[in-house]
mmCIF file of C-alpha atoms in Angstrom:
data_model
loop_
_atom_site.group_PDB
_atom_site.id
_atom_site.type_symbol
_atom_site.label_atom_id
_atom_site.label_comp_id
_atom_site.label_asym_id
_atom_site.label_seq_id
_atom_site.Cartn_x
_atom_site.Cartn_y
_atom_site.Cartn_z
ATOM 1 C CA MET P 1 -61.258 127.422 59.225
ATOM 2 C CA LYS P 2 -59.676 125.183 56.619
ATOM 3 C CA LYS P 3 -56.353 125.209 58.487
ATOM 4 C CA ILE P 4 -58.091 124.126 61.705
ATOM 5 C CA SER P 5 -60.000 121.481 59.746
ATOM 6 C CA LYS P 6 -56.762 120.080 58.332
ATOM 7 C CA ILE P 7 -55.265 119.926 61.823
ATOM 8 C CA LEU P 8 -58.324 118.075 63.151
ATOM 9 C CA SER P 9 -58.206 115.682 60.204
ATOM 10 C CA ALA P 10 -54.552 114.941 60.965
ATOM 11 C CA ILE P 11 -54.971 114.516 64.731
ATOM 12 C CA PHE P 12 -57.931 112.203 64.182
ATOM 13 C CA SER P 13 -56.579 110.384 61.143
ATOM 14 C CA PRO P 14 -58.107 106.942 60.499
ATOM 15 C CA LEU P 15 -54.693 105.445 61.262
ATOM 16 C CA ILE P 16 -54.376 107.123 64.662
ATOM 17 C CA VAL P 17 -57.888 106.994 66.150
ATOM 18 C CA PRO P 18 -57.863 103.178 66.697
ATOM 19 C CA CYS P 19 -54.784 103.653 68.891
ATOM 20 C CA TYR P 20 -56.748 106.171 70.974
ATOM 21 C CA GLY P 21 -59.462 103.575 71.441
ATOM 22 C CA ILE P 22 -57.008 100.897 72.581
ATOM 23 C CA ALA P 23 -55.284 103.332 74.955
ATOM 24 C CA MET P 24 -58.638 104.294 76.458
ATOM 25 C CA SER P 25 -59.594 100.635 76.873
ATOM 26 C CA LEU P 26 -56.383 99.943 78.774
ATOM 27 C CA CYS P 27 -57.005 102.868 81.133
ATOM 28 C CA VAL P 28 -60.731 102.886 81.975
ATOM 29 C CA THR P 29 -61.455 99.147 82.340
ATOM 30 C CA PRO P 30 -60.191 96.579 84.879
ATOM 31 C CA LEU P 31 -57.181 96.190 82.565
ATOM 32 C CA PHE P 32 -55.935 99.282 84.402
ATOM 33 C CA VAL P 33 -54.585 96.974 87.142
ATOM 34 C CA ILE P 34 -52.041 95.526 84.715
ATOM 35 C CA PRO P 35 -48.596 97.098 85.274
ATOM 36 C CA PHE P 36 -48.074 100.267 83.253
ATOM 37 C CA LYS P 37 -45.028 98.833 81.480
ATOM 38 C CA THR P 38 -47.054 95.878 80.214
ATOM 39 C CA ARG P 39 -49.937 98.078 79.062
ATOM 40 C CA ALA P 40 -47.476 100.396 77.306
ATOM 41 C CA MET P 41 -45.936 97.421 75.501
ATOM 42 C CA VAL P 42 -49.360 96.185 74.370
ATOM 43 C CA LEU P 43 -50.309 99.661 73.161
ATOM 44 C CA GLY P 44 -46.969 99.968 71.383
ATOM 45 C CA MET P 45 -47.453 96.665 69.572
ATOM 46 C CA CYS P 46 -50.986 97.637 68.583
ATOM 47 C CA ALA P 47 -49.710 101.003 67.334
ATOM 48 C CA ILE P 48 -47.219 99.185 65.097
ATOM 49 C CA PHE P 49 -49.982 97.137 63.480
ATOM 50 C CA LEU P 50 -52.726 99.775 63.426
ATOM 51 C CA PHE P 51 -50.679 102.879 62.617
ATOM 52 C CA LEU P 52 -47.018 102.413 61.713
ATOM 53 C CA LEU P 53 -47.220 99.556 59.200
ATOM 54 C CA PRO P 54 -50.307 100.929 57.362
ATOM 55 C CA ALA P 55 -48.727 104.403 57.276
ATOM 56 C CA LEU P 56 -45.480 103.012 55.872
ATOM 57 C CA SER P 57 -47.414 101.041 53.272
ATOM 58 C CA VAL P 58 -49.257 104.194 52.153
ATOM 59 C CA MET P 59 -45.965 106.083 51.878
ATOM 60 C CA GLY P 60 -44.459 103.197 49.927
ATOM 61 C CA LEU P 61 -47.395 103.089 47.511
ATOM 62 C CA TYR P 62 -47.128 106.847 47.103
ATOM 63 C CA ARG P 63 -43.421 106.697 46.260
ATOM 64 C CA MET P 64 -44.049 103.900 43.772
ATOM 65 C CA GLY P 65 -46.680 106.048 42.083
ATOM 66 C CA ILE P 66 -49.527 103.609 42.782
ATOM 67 C CA ILE P 67 -51.397 106.318 44.683
ATOM 68 C CA LYS P 68 -51.169 110.068 44.116
ATOM 69 C CA ASP P 69 -52.451 111.309 47.478
ATOM 70 C CA VAL P 70 -51.258 110.025 50.857
ATOM 71 C CA GLY P 71 -54.562 111.254 52.318
ATOM 72 C CA LEU P 72 -56.380 108.728 50.094
ATOM 73 C CA ASN P 73 -58.962 111.351 49.164
ATOM 74 C CA ASN P 74 -59.362 109.719 45.752
ATOM 75 C CA ARG P 75 -61.853 106.869 46.095
ATOM 76 C CA ASP P 76 -60.188 104.865 43.335
ATOM 77 C CA GLU P 77 -56.866 104.756 45.183
ATOM 78 C CA ARG P 78 -58.138 103.246 48.419
ATOM 79 C CA THR P 79 -58.406 99.555 47.534
ATOM 80 C CA VAL P 80 -54.764 98.464 47.919
ATOM 81 C CA PRO P 81 -54.095 100.521 51.099
ATOM 82 C CA TYR P 82 -57.313 99.142 52.597
ATOM 83 C CA LEU P 83 -56.278 95.560 51.848
ATOM 84 C CA VAL P 84 -52.878 96.103 53.456
ATOM 85 C CA THR P 85 -54.495 97.708 56.497
ATOM 86 C CA MET P 86 -56.930 94.811 56.822
ATOM 87 C CA ALA P 87 -53.996 92.395 56.919
ATOM 88 C CA CYS P 88 -52.369 94.492 59.650
ATOM 89 C CA TYR P 89 -55.594 94.469 61.674
ATOM 90 C CA GLY P 90 -55.783 90.693 61.320
ATOM 91 C CA VAL P 91 -52.265 90.314 62.718
ATOM 92 C CA CYS P 92 -53.094 92.725 65.564
ATOM 93 C CA ALA P 93 -56.212 90.743 66.480
ATOM 94 C CA TYR P 94 -54.152 87.541 66.500
ATOM 95 C CA TYR P 95 -51.522 89.210 68.696
ATOM 96 C CA LEU P 96 -54.133 90.239 71.270
ATOM 97 C CA TYR P 97 -55.635 86.757 71.188
ATOM 98 C CA ARG P 98 -52.224 85.175 71.753
ATOM 99 C CA ILE P 99 -51.493 87.334 74.819
ATOM 100 C CA ASN P 100 -54.880 86.298 76.275
ATOM 101 C CA ALA P 101 -56.479 89.731 75.983
ATOM 102 C CA PRO P 102 -60.210 89.827 76.817
ATOM 103 C CA PHE P 103 -62.288 88.744 73.845
ATOM 104 C CA TRP P 104 -64.143 92.059 73.809
ATOM 105 C CA LEU P 105 -60.805 93.822 73.268
ATOM 106 C CA VAL P 106 -59.982 91.450 70.427
ATOM 107 C CA GLY P 107 -63.471 92.246 69.147
ATOM 108 C CA PHE P 108 -62.573 95.916 68.833
ATOM 109 C CA ILE P 109 -59.824 95.013 66.354
ATOM 110 C CA VAL P 110 -61.952 92.460 64.509
ATOM 111 C CA GLY P 111 -64.651 95.124 64.288
ATOM 112 C CA GLY P 112 -62.096 97.540 62.884
ATOM 113 C CA LEU P 113 -61.152 94.973 60.246
ATOM 114 C CA LEU P 114 -64.836 94.559 59.358
ATOM 115 C CA THR P 115 -65.226 98.342 59.176
ATOM 116 C CA ILE P 116 -62.393 98.590 56.657
ATOM 117 C CA PHE P 117 -63.822 95.698 54.632
ATOM 118 C CA VAL P 118 -67.246 97.373 54.419
ATOM 119 C CA ASN P 119 -65.589 100.680 53.515
ATOM 120 C CA LEU P 120 -63.620 98.907 50.790
ATOM 121 C CA LEU P 121 -66.748 97.376 49.264
ATOM 122 C CA VAL P 122 -68.719 100.626 49.439
ATOM 123 C CA ASN P 123 -65.832 102.595 47.942
ATOM 124 C CA LEU P 124 -66.029 100.512 44.789
ATOM 125 C CA ARG P 125 -69.208 102.419 43.966
ATOM 126 C CA TRP P 126 -69.489 105.337 46.375
ATOM 127 C CA LYS P 127 -67.151 107.351 48.562
ATOM 128 C CA ILE P 128 -67.602 106.711 52.291
ATOM 129 C CA SER P 129 -65.771 108.569 55.041
ATOM 130 C CA GLY P 130 -62.796 106.735 56.513
ATOM 131 C CA HIS P 131 -62.344 109.456 59.130
ATOM 132 C CA MET P 132 -65.888 109.089 60.401
ATOM 133 C CA ALA P 133 -65.721 105.289 60.222
ATOM 134 C CA THR P 134 -62.902 105.356 62.761
ATOM 135 C CA MET P 135 -64.618 108.029 64.866
ATOM 136 C CA GLY P 136 -67.762 105.897 64.819
ATOM 137 C CA GLY P 137 -65.617 102.946 65.842
ATOM 138 C CA TRP P 138 -64.206 104.925 68.765
ATOM 139 C CA LEU P 139 -67.762 105.717 69.784
ATOM 140 C CA GLY P 140 -68.585 102.015 69.491
ATOM 141 C CA VAL P 141 -65.690 101.147 71.811
ATOM 142 C CA THR P 142 -66.752 103.801 74.301
ATOM 143 C CA PHE P 143 -70.421 102.832 74.342
ATOM 144 C CA PHE P 144 -69.569 99.146 74.636
ATOM 145 C CA ILE P 145 -67.393 99.763 77.688
ATOM 146 C CA ALA P 146 -70.023 102.031 79.271
ATOM 147 C CA LEU P 147 -73.124 99.946 78.534
ATOM 148 C CA ASN P 148 -71.537 96.641 79.525
ATOM 149 C CA HIS P 149 -70.307 97.997 82.873
ATOM 150 C CA LEU P 150 -66.646 97.425 82.056
ATOM 151 C CA ALA P 151 -65.553 100.877 83.159
ATOM 152 C CA VAL P 152 -63.870 101.512 86.505
ATOM 153 C CA ILE P 153 -64.703 105.231 86.233
ATOM 154 C CA ASN P 154 -67.748 107.298 85.324
ATOM 155 C CA MET P 155 -67.853 107.239 81.513
ATOM 156 C CA MET P 156 -70.389 110.041 81.050
ATOM 157 C CA TRP P 157 -67.881 112.813 80.348
ATOM 158 C CA ILE P 158 -65.730 110.576 78.162
ATOM 159 C CA VAL P 159 -68.772 109.726 76.059
ATOM 160 C CA ILE P 160 -69.686 113.416 75.780
ATOM 161 C CA VAL P 161 -66.156 114.426 74.777
ATOM 162 C CA ILE P 162 -65.863 111.747 72.080
ATOM 163 C CA VAL P 163 -69.303 112.613 70.673
ATOM 164 C CA ILE P 164 -68.198 116.251 70.449
ATOM 165 C CA LEU P 165 -64.900 115.246 68.825
ATOM 166 C CA ALA P 166 -66.766 113.137 66.271
ATOM 167 C CA GLY P 167 -68.938 116.140 65.471
ATOM 168 C CA LEU P 168 -65.880 118.358 65.058
ATOM 169 C CA VAL P 169 -64.140 115.869 62.767
ATOM 170 C CA GLY P 170 -67.282 115.496 60.662
ATOM 171 C CA THR P 171 -67.586 119.271 60.389
ATOM 172 C CA ALA P 172 -63.921 119.508 59.406
ATOM 173 C CA ARG P 173 -64.424 117.017 56.588
ATOM 174 C CA LEU P 174 -67.381 119.043 55.328
ATOM 175 C CA ILE P 175 -65.390 122.287 55.442
ATOM 176 C CA LEU P 176 -62.595 120.634 53.461
ATOM 177 C CA GLU P 177 -65.244 119.384 51.014
ATOM 178 C CA ARG P 178 -63.988 115.819 51.298
ATOM 179 C CA HIS P 179 -67.411 114.292 51.887
ATOM 180 C CA THR P 180 -71.146 114.876 51.825
ATOM 181 C CA PRO P 181 -73.247 114.608 55.017
ATOM 182 C CA MET P 182 -74.537 111.186 53.902
ATOM 183 C CA GLN P 183 -71.003 109.886 53.391
ATOM 184 C CA LEU P 184 -70.114 111.035 56.898
ATOM 185 C CA LEU P 185 -73.205 109.409 58.412
ATOM 186 C CA ALA P 186 -72.586 106.161 56.524
ATOM 187 C CA GLY P 187 -68.998 106.012 57.763
ATOM 188 C CA THR P 188 -70.016 106.696 61.357
ATOM 189 C CA ALA P 189 -72.738 104.039 61.299
ATOM 190 C CA ASN P 190 -70.390 101.495 59.738
ATOM 191 C CA GLY P 191 -67.665 102.017 62.345
ATOM 192 C CA PHE P 192 -70.018 102.088 65.325
ATOM 193 C CA LEU P 193 -72.059 99.028 64.402
ATOM 194 C CA SER P 194 -69.134 96.908 63.181
ATOM 195 C CA ILE P 195 -67.059 97.403 66.306
ATOM 196 C CA TYR P 196 -69.874 97.289 68.844
ATOM 197 C CA LEU P 197 -71.387 94.115 67.366
ATOM 198 C CA CYS P 198 -68.043 92.311 66.974
ATOM 199 C CA ALA P 199 -67.063 93.150 70.558
ATOM 200 C CA TRP P 200 -70.464 91.972 71.804
ATOM 201 C CA LEU P 201 -70.366 88.717 69.835
ATOM 202 C CA LEU P 202 -66.832 87.835 70.896
ATOM 203 C CA SER P 203 -67.565 88.750 74.523
ATOM 204 C CA MET P 204 -70.278 86.080 74.443
ATOM 205 C CA ILE P 205 -67.697 83.352 73.847
ATOM 206 C CA GLY P 206 -64.872 84.652 76.025
ATOM 207 C CA ASN P 207 -64.243 85.892 79.522
ATOM 208 C CA PRO P 208 -65.679 89.394 80.152
ATOM 209 C CA ILE P 209 -62.390 90.659 81.660
#
């Protein structure tokens, strides 16, 4: 079970899950009409900011001896990587704004930045789940698209699948003894609320599509 749990934790790493959310947004909303090449370029740029640069920064910090675990399982080692990741999210949000992406899509990234900021503050005193924060954020993206009628397909099964995946990731973190149930719930709530509310607020001041 621990081997399966490690695989799940890797597939749904906090650095990768945001890219899944962006990819889904580009495929199930009216943004689907944009040429595939353009959508692939946008996803690629987002992946650089949300995954590649943060991952490289973690590896760099590890090689310099600033952190001892690339999985950031030690609460005390998360501050610097979180700050770097926040900066990357800020650049990604600016990139989407500059290419005239819908404000709700920009809101997903701003919400992700807020999620990391809250995680950073909480981690100063108490360990909160980064994995479940991003899974909660993915749920926030999915529910926002579904509840605000942005989807061009039936979202029911997508919602069900992501809820199940979130449950599996949470279970995996428990099996690996990385978190307590309360730490998982806190992370999920943080990610969901931060991203949903930021997307909703920004959608109020920008075009819906």
